[in-house]
JSON list of C-alpha atoms in Angstrom, two decimals:
[
{"chain": "A", "resi": 675, "resn": "UNK", "atom": "CA", "xyz": [-57.12, -25.22, 22.16]},
{"chain": "A", "resi": 676, "resn": "UNK", "atom": "CA", "xyz": [-55.58, -27.84, 24.43]},
{"chain": "A", "resi": 677, "resn": "UNK", "atom": "CA", "xyz": [-51.81, -28.24, 24.55]},
{"chain": "A", "resi": 678, "resn": "UNK", "atom": "CA", "xyz": [-51.39, -31.96, 23.80]},
{"chain": "A", "resi": 679, "resn": "UNK", "atom": "CA", "xyz": [-48.14, -33.49, 25.00]},
{"chain": "A", "resi": 680, "resn": "UNK", "atom": "CA", "xyz": [-46.31, -35.92, 22.76]},
{"chain": "A", "resi": 681, "resn": "UNK", "atom": "CA", "xyz": [-43.91, -38.75, 23.50]},
{"chain": "A", "resi": 682, "resn": "UNK", "atom": "CA", "xyz": [-40.19, -38.01, 23.32]},
{"chain": "A", "resi": 683, "resn": "UNK", "atom": "CA", "xyz": [-38.24, -39.42, 20.37]},
{"chain": "A", "resi": 684, "resn": "UNK", "atom": "CA", "xyz": [-38.02, -43.24, 20.66]},
{"chain": "A", "resi": 685, "resn": "UNK", "atom": "CA", "xyz": [-40.73, -43.10, 23.35]},
{"chain": "A", "resi": 686, "resn": "UNK", "atom": "CA", "xyz": [-43.41, -45.07, 21.48]},
{"chain": "A", "resi": 687, "resn": "UNK", "atom": "CA", "xyz": [-41.56, -48.40, 21.95]},
{"chain": "A", "resi": 688, "resn": "UNK", "atom": "CA", "xyz": [-41.33, -47.76, 25.70]},
{"chain": "A", "resi": 689, "resn": "UNK", "atom": "CA", "xyz": [-45.01, -46.76, 25.88]},
{"chain": "A", "resi": 690, "resn": "UNK", "atom": "CA", "xyz": [-45.93, -50.08, 24.22]},
{"chain": "A", "resi": 691, "resn": "UNK", "atom": "CA", "xyz": [-43.78, -51.98, 26.72]},
{"chain": "A", "resi": 692, "resn": "UNK", "atom": "CA", "xyz": [-45.50, -50.13, 29.58]},
{"chain": "A", "resi": 693, "resn": "UNK", "atom": "CA", "xyz": [-48.90, -51.44, 28.43]},
{"chain": "A", "resi": 694, "resn": "UNK", "atom": "CA", "xyz": [-47.73, -55.01, 29.08]},
{"chain": "A", "resi": 695, "resn": "UNK", "atom": "CA", "xyz": [-45.66, -54.21, 32.19]},
{"chain": "A", "resi": 696, "resn": "UNK", "atom": "CA", "xyz": [-42.56, -55.29, 30.26]},
{"chain": "A", "resi": 697, "resn": "UNK", "atom": "CA", "xyz": [-40.20, -52.74, 31.79]},
{"chain": "A", "resi": 698, "resn": "UNK", "atom": "CA", "xyz": [-36.65, -52.34, 30.48]},
{"chain": "A", "resi": 699, "resn": "UNK", "atom": "CA", "xyz": [-33.60, -52.73, 32.71]},
{"chain": "A", "resi": 700, "resn": "UNK", "atom": "CA", "xyz": [-32.76, -49.03, 32.17]},
{"chain": "A", "resi": 701, "resn": "UNK", "atom": "CA", "xyz": [-34.37, -46.06, 30.49]},
{"chain": "A", "resi": 702, "resn": "UNK", "atom": "CA", "xyz": [-31.63, -43.70, 29.34]},
{"chain": "A", "resi": 703, "resn": "UNK", "atom": "CA", "xyz": [-32.67, -40.15, 28.44]},
{"chain": "A", "resi": 704, "resn": "UNK", "atom": "CA", "xyz": [-29.95, -38.72, 26.21]},
{"chain": "A", "resi": 705, "resn": "UNK", "atom": "CA", "xyz": [-29.48, -34.95, 26.38]},
{"chain": "A", "resi": 706, "resn": "UNK", "atom": "CA", "xyz": [-27.00, -32.66, 24.67]},
{"chain": "A", "resi": 707, "resn": "UNK", "atom": "CA", "xyz": [-24.32, -33.28, 22.09]},
{"chain": "A", "resi": 708, "resn": "UNK", "atom": "CA", "xyz": [-24.73, -36.47, 20.00]},
{"chain": "A", "resi": 709, "resn": "UNK", "atom": "CA", "xyz": [-27.88, -37.47, 21.93]},
{"chain": "A", "resi": 710, "resn": "UNK", "atom": "CA", "xyz": [-29.60, -39.03, 18.90]},
{"chain": "A", "resi": 711, "resn": "UNK", "atom": "CA", "xyz": [-26.73, -41.42, 18.17]},
{"chain": "A", "resi": 712, "resn": "UNK", "atom": "CA", "xyz": [-26.35, -42.21, 21.85]},
{"chain": "A", "resi": 713, "resn": "UNK", "atom": "CA", "xyz": [-30.04, -43.15, 22.12]},
{"chain": "A", "resi": 714, "resn": "UNK", "atom": "CA", "xyz": [-29.68, -45.43, 19.09]},
{"chain": "A", "resi": 715, "resn": "UNK", "atom": "CA", "xyz": [-26.74, -47.18, 20.77]},
{"chain": "A", "resi": 716, "resn": "UNK", "atom": "CA", "xyz": [-28.71, -47.65, 24.00]},
{"chain": "A", "resi": 717, "resn": "UNK", "atom": "CA", "xyz": [-31.67, -49.06, 22.05]},
{"chain": "A", "resi": 718, "resn": "UNK", "atom": "CA", "xyz": [-29.43, -51.62, 20.39]},
{"chain": "A", "resi": 719, "resn": "UNK", "atom": "CA", "xyz": [-28.08, -52.93, 23.74]},
{"chain": "A", "resi": 720, "resn": "UNK", "atom": "CA", "xyz": [-30.39, -55.64, 24.96]},
{"chain": "A", "resi": 721, "resn": "UNK", "atom": "CA", "xyz": [-32.97, -54.69, 27.53]},
{"chain": "A", "resi": 722, "resn": "UNK", "atom": "CA", "xyz": [-32.45, -50.91, 27.62]},
{"chain": "A", "resi": 723, "resn": "UNK", "atom": "CA", "xyz": [-34.48, -48.09, 26.20]},
{"chain": "A", "resi": 724, "resn": "UNK", "atom": "CA", "xyz": [-32.89, -44.88, 24.93]},
{"chain": "A", "resi": 725, "resn": "UNK", "atom": "CA", "xyz": [-34.98, -41.70, 24.69]},
{"chain": "A", "resi": 726, "resn": "UNK", "atom": "CA", "xyz": [-33.96, -38.24, 23.47]},
{"chain": "A", "resi": 727, "resn": "UNK", "atom": "CA", "xyz": [-34.70, -34.79, 24.82]},
{"chain": "A", "resi": 728, "resn": "UNK", "atom": "CA", "xyz": [-34.24, -32.78, 21.60]},
{"chain": "A", "resi": 729, "resn": "UNK", "atom": "CA", "xyz": [-32.01, -29.72, 21.74]},
{"chain": "A", "resi": 730, "resn": "UNK", "atom": "CA", "xyz": [-33.85, -26.56, 22.76]},
{"chain": "A", "resi": 731, "resn": "UNK", "atom": "CA", "xyz": [-36.97, -28.43, 23.93]},
{"chain": "A", "resi": 732, "resn": "UNK", "atom": "CA", "xyz": [-38.58, -28.09, 27.33]},
{"chain": "A", "resi": 733, "resn": "UNK", "atom": "CA", "xyz": [-39.00, -31.52, 29.00]},
{"chain": "A", "resi": 734, "resn": "UNK", "atom": "CA", "xyz": [-42.44, -30.44, 30.22]},
{"chain": "A", "resi": 735, "resn": "UNK", "atom": "CA", "xyz": [-43.70, -30.56, 26.61]},
{"chain": "A", "resi": 736, "resn": "UNK", "atom": "CA", "xyz": [-43.41, -34.36, 26.57]},
{"chain": "A", "resi": 737, "resn": "UNK", "atom": "CA", "xyz": [-45.21, -37.29, 28.12]},
{"chain": "A", "resi": 738, "resn": "UNK", "atom": "CA", "xyz": [-42.50, -39.47, 29.67]},
{"chain": "A", "resi": 739, "resn": "UNK", "atom": "CA", "xyz": [-43.59, -43.16, 29.77]},
{"chain": "A", "resi": 740, "resn": "UNK", "atom": "CA", "xyz": [-41.26, -44.08, 32.66]},
{"chain": "A", "resi": 741, "resn": "UNK", "atom": "CA", "xyz": [-43.64, -45.33, 35.36]},
{"chain": "A", "resi": 742, "resn": "UNK", "atom": "CA", "xyz": [-41.83, -47.79, 37.67]},
{"chain": "A", "resi": 743, "resn": "UNK", "atom": "CA", "xyz": [-38.59, -47.45, 35.64]},
{"chain": "A", "resi": 744, "resn": "UNK", "atom": "CA", "xyz": [-35.01, -46.78, 36.62]},
{"chain": "A", "resi": 745, "resn": "UNK", "atom": "CA", "xyz": [-33.84, -43.81, 34.55]},
{"chain": "A", "resi": 746, "resn": "UNK", "atom": "CA", "xyz": [-30.42, -42.44, 33.72]},
{"chain": "A", "resi": 747, "resn": "UNK", "atom": "CA", "xyz": [-30.02, -38.97, 32.24]},
{"chain": "A", "resi": 748, "resn": "UNK", "atom": "CA", "xyz": [-26.97, -39.15, 30.00]},
{"chain": "A", "resi": 749, "resn": "UNK", "atom": "CA", "xyz": [-26.00, -35.46, 30.11]},
{"chain": "A", "resi": 750, "resn": "UNK", "atom": "CA", "xyz": [-23.59, -34.52, 27.34]},
{"chain": "A", "resi": 751, "resn": "UNK", "atom": "CA", "xyz": [-22.16, -31.06, 26.60]},
{"chain": "A", "resi": 752, "resn": "UNK", "atom": "CA", "xyz": [-24.71, -28.38, 25.84]},
{"chain": "A", "resi": 753, "resn": "UNK", "atom": "CA", "xyz": [-27.65, -28.04, 28.24]},
{"chain": "A", "resi": 754, "resn": "UNK", "atom": "CA", "xyz": [-27.34, -26.22, 31.56]},
{"chain": "A", "resi": 755, "resn": "UNK", "atom": "CA", "xyz": [-28.07, -27.68, 34.97]},
{"chain": "A", "resi": 756, "resn": "UNK", "atom": "CA", "xyz": [-31.47, -25.91, 35.19]},
{"chain": "A", "resi": 757, "resn": "UNK", "atom": "CA", "xyz": [-32.74, -27.91, 32.20]},
{"chain": "A", "resi": 758, "resn": "UNK", "atom": "CA", "xyz": [-31.41, -31.15, 33.69]},
{"chain": "A", "resi": 759, "resn": "UNK", "atom": "CA", "xyz": [-33.12, -30.48, 37.04]},
{"chain": "A", "resi": 760, "resn": "UNK", "atom": "CA", "xyz": [-36.36, -29.75, 35.19]},
{"chain": "A", "resi": 761, "resn": "UNK", "atom": "CA", "xyz": [-36.00, -33.06, 33.33]},
{"chain": "A", "resi": 762, "resn": "UNK", "atom": "CA", "xyz": [-35.39, -34.90, 36.63]},
{"chain": "A", "resi": 763, "resn": "UNK", "atom": "CA", "xyz": [-38.60, -33.37, 38.03]},
{"chain": "A", "resi": 764, "resn": "UNK", "atom": "CA", "xyz": [-40.57, -34.40, 34.93]},
{"chain": "A", "resi": 765, "resn": "UNK", "atom": "CA", "xyz": [-39.31, -38.00, 35.12]},
{"chain": "A", "resi": 766, "resn": "UNK", "atom": "CA", "xyz": [-40.09, -38.30, 38.84]},
{"chain": "A", "resi": 767, "resn": "UNK", "atom": "CA", "xyz": [-43.55, -36.78, 38.37]},
{"chain": "A", "resi": 768, "resn": "UNK", "atom": "CA", "xyz": [-44.13, -39.26, 35.52]},
{"chain": "A", "resi": 769, "resn": "UNK", "atom": "CA", "xyz": [-43.54, -42.10, 37.99]},
{"chain": "A", "resi": 770, "resn": "UNK", "atom": "CA", "xyz": [-39.88, -43.08, 37.59]},
{"chain": "A", "resi": 771, "resn": "UNK", "atom": "CA", "xyz": [-38.63, -45.00, 40.64]},
{"chain": "A", "resi": 772, "resn": "UNK", "atom": "CA", "xyz": [-35.13, -43.60, 40.43]},
{"chain": "A", "resi": 773, "resn": "UNK", "atom": "CA", "xyz": [-33.33, -41.00, 38.29]},
{"chain": "A", "resi": 774, "resn": "UNK", "atom": "CA", "xyz": [-29.54, -40.88, 38.01]},
{"chain": "A", "resi": 775, "resn": "UNK", "atom": "CA", "xyz": [-27.92, -37.82, 36.41]},
{"chain": "A", "resi": 776, "resn": "UNK", "atom": "CA", "xyz": [-24.71, -38.82, 34.65]},
{"chain": "A", "resi": 777, "resn": "UNK", "atom": "CA", "xyz": [-22.71, -35.82, 33.37]},
{"chain": "A", "resi": 778, "resn": "UNK", "atom": "CA", "xyz": [-20.65, -37.39, 30.58]},
{"chain": "A", "resi": 779, "resn": "UNK", "atom": "CA", "xyz": [-18.56, -34.27, 29.93]},
{"chain": "A", "resi": 780, "resn": "UNK", "atom": "CA", "xyz": [-16.87, -34.38, 33.34]},
{"chain": "A", "resi": 781, "resn": "UNK", "atom": "CA", "xyz": [-13.30, -35.50, 33.97]},
{"chain": "A", "resi": 782, "resn": "UNK", "atom": "CA", "xyz": [-13.90, -37.67, 37.03]},
{"chain": "A", "resi": 783, "resn": "UNK", "atom": "CA", "xyz": [-10.20, -37.67, 37.91]},
{"chain": "A", "resi": 784, "resn": "UNK", "atom": "CA", "xyz": [-10.47, -34.00, 38.92]},
{"chain": "A", "resi": 785, "resn": "UNK", "atom": "CA", "xyz": [-11.61, -33.11, 42.45]},
{"chain": "A", "resi": 786, "resn": "UNK", "atom": "CA", "xyz": [-15.27, -32.44, 43.16]},
{"chain": "A", "resi": 787, "resn": "UNK", "atom": "CA", "xyz": [-14.56, -29.66, 45.65]},
{"chain": "A", "resi": 788, "resn": "UNK", "atom": "CA", "xyz": [-11.75, -27.19, 46.32]},
{"chain": "A", "resi": 789, "resn": "UNK", "atom": "CA", "xyz": [-10.81, -25.27, 49.45]},
{"chain": "A", "resi": 790, "resn": "UNK", "atom": "CA", "xyz": [-11.12, -21.47, 49.17]},
{"chain": "A", "resi": 791, "resn": "UNK", "atom": "CA", "xyz": [-9.68, -19.67, 52.20]},
{"chain": "A", "resi": 792, "resn": "UNK", "atom": "CA", "xyz": [-10.99, -16.28, 50.96]},
{"chain": "A", "resi": 793, "resn": "UNK", "atom": "CA", "xyz": [-14.55, -17.32, 51.83]},
{"chain": "A", "resi": 794, "resn": "UNK", "atom": "CA", "xyz": [-16.30, -17.26, 55.20]},
{"chain": "A", "resi": 795, "resn": "UNK", "atom": "CA", "xyz": [-15.66, -20.21, 57.56]},
{"chain": "A", "resi": 796, "resn": "UNK", "atom": "CA", "xyz": [-18.17, -22.95, 56.87]},
{"chain": "A", "resi": 797, "resn": "UNK", "atom": "CA", "xyz": [-18.40, -21.99, 53.18]},
{"chain": "A", "resi": 798, "resn": "UNK", "atom": "CA", "xyz": [-14.80, -22.61, 52.18]},
{"chain": "A", "resi": 799, "resn": "UNK", "atom": "CA", "xyz": [-15.32, -25.96, 50.43]},
{"chain": "A", "resi": 800, "resn": "UNK", "atom": "CA", "xyz": [-16.62, -25.06, 46.97]},
{"chain": "A", "resi": 801, "resn": "UNK", "atom": "CA", "xyz": [-17.95, -27.45, 44.34]},
{"chain": "A", "resi": 802, "resn": "UNK", "atom": "CA", "xyz": [-15.81, -27.12, 41.22]},
{"chain": "A", "resi": 803, "resn": "UNK", "atom": "CA", "xyz": [-17.35, -29.69, 38.87]},
{"chain": "A", "resi": 804, "resn": "UNK", "atom": "CA", "xyz": [-20.57, -31.59, 38.28]},
{"chain": "A", "resi": 805, "resn": "UNK", "atom": "CA", "xyz": [-20.99, -34.98, 39.88]},
{"chain": "A", "resi": 806, "resn": "UNK", "atom": "CA", "xyz": [-23.26, -37.98, 39.46]},
{"chain": "A", "resi": 807, "resn": "UNK", "atom": "CA", "xyz": [-26.49, -37.43, 41.39]},
{"chain": "A", "resi": 808, "resn": "UNK", "atom": "CA", "xyz": [-29.23, -39.87, 42.33]},
{"chain": "A", "resi": 809, "resn": "UNK", "atom": "CA", "xyz": [-32.85, -38.89, 42.96]},
{"chain": "A", "resi": 810, "resn": "UNK", "atom": "CA", "xyz": [-35.37, -41.36, 44.42]},
{"chain": "A", "resi": 811, "resn": "UNK", "atom": "CA", "xyz": [-39.09, -40.93, 43.89]},
{"chain": "A", "resi": 812, "resn": "UNK", "atom": "CA", "xyz": [-40.34, -40.73, 47.45]},
{"chain": "A", "resi": 813, "resn": "UNK", "atom": "CA", "xyz": [-42.53, -37.65, 47.09]},
{"chain": "A", "resi": 814, "resn": "UNK", "atom": "CA", "xyz": [-43.01, -37.03, 43.37]},
{"chain": "A", "resi": 815, "resn": "UNK", "atom": "CA", "xyz": [-39.93, -34.92, 42.70]},
{"chain": "A", "resi": 816, "resn": "UNK", "atom": "CA", "xyz": [-40.92, -31.94, 44.83]},
{"chain": "A", "resi": 817, "resn": "UNK", "atom": "CA", "xyz": [-37.54, -31.87, 46.60]},
{"chain": "A", "resi": 818, "resn": "UNK", "atom": "CA", "xyz": [-35.31, -31.91, 43.51]},
{"chain": "A", "resi": 819, "resn": "UNK", "atom": "CA", "xyz": [-32.63, -29.23, 43.47]},
{"chain": "A", "resi": 820, "resn": "UNK", "atom": "CA", "xyz": [-29.23, -28.61, 41.93]}
]
């Protein structure tokens, strides 16, 4: 039996808009803690579309209707970076023009990197927190990495 992919929660409205080339300003994919309420807030804000990646779900199980869209992954506490990278790949392969990963759980006042003099020269600057990352769809997401 064929494995039929379904739309993500709140995805049917975006799929309808895609039929008429009526693209939203932003497509926000909410992931992690309070993602359902966050998607509802995004959907109530003018020309945006909020989608949800349900907790514990693999993004590859869904059909993402994001062709020619600018996407933001609103990453709240919960999922690990491997899941987020997989979601970025799925969105780029689905035709998103741009994907921004926005880790909401980060304190942006803290430094991104720290100097560790116990490491080898050239490897002493160590990333100590997540940061906002931007991925452009130039080659279908094949070069996406953490």
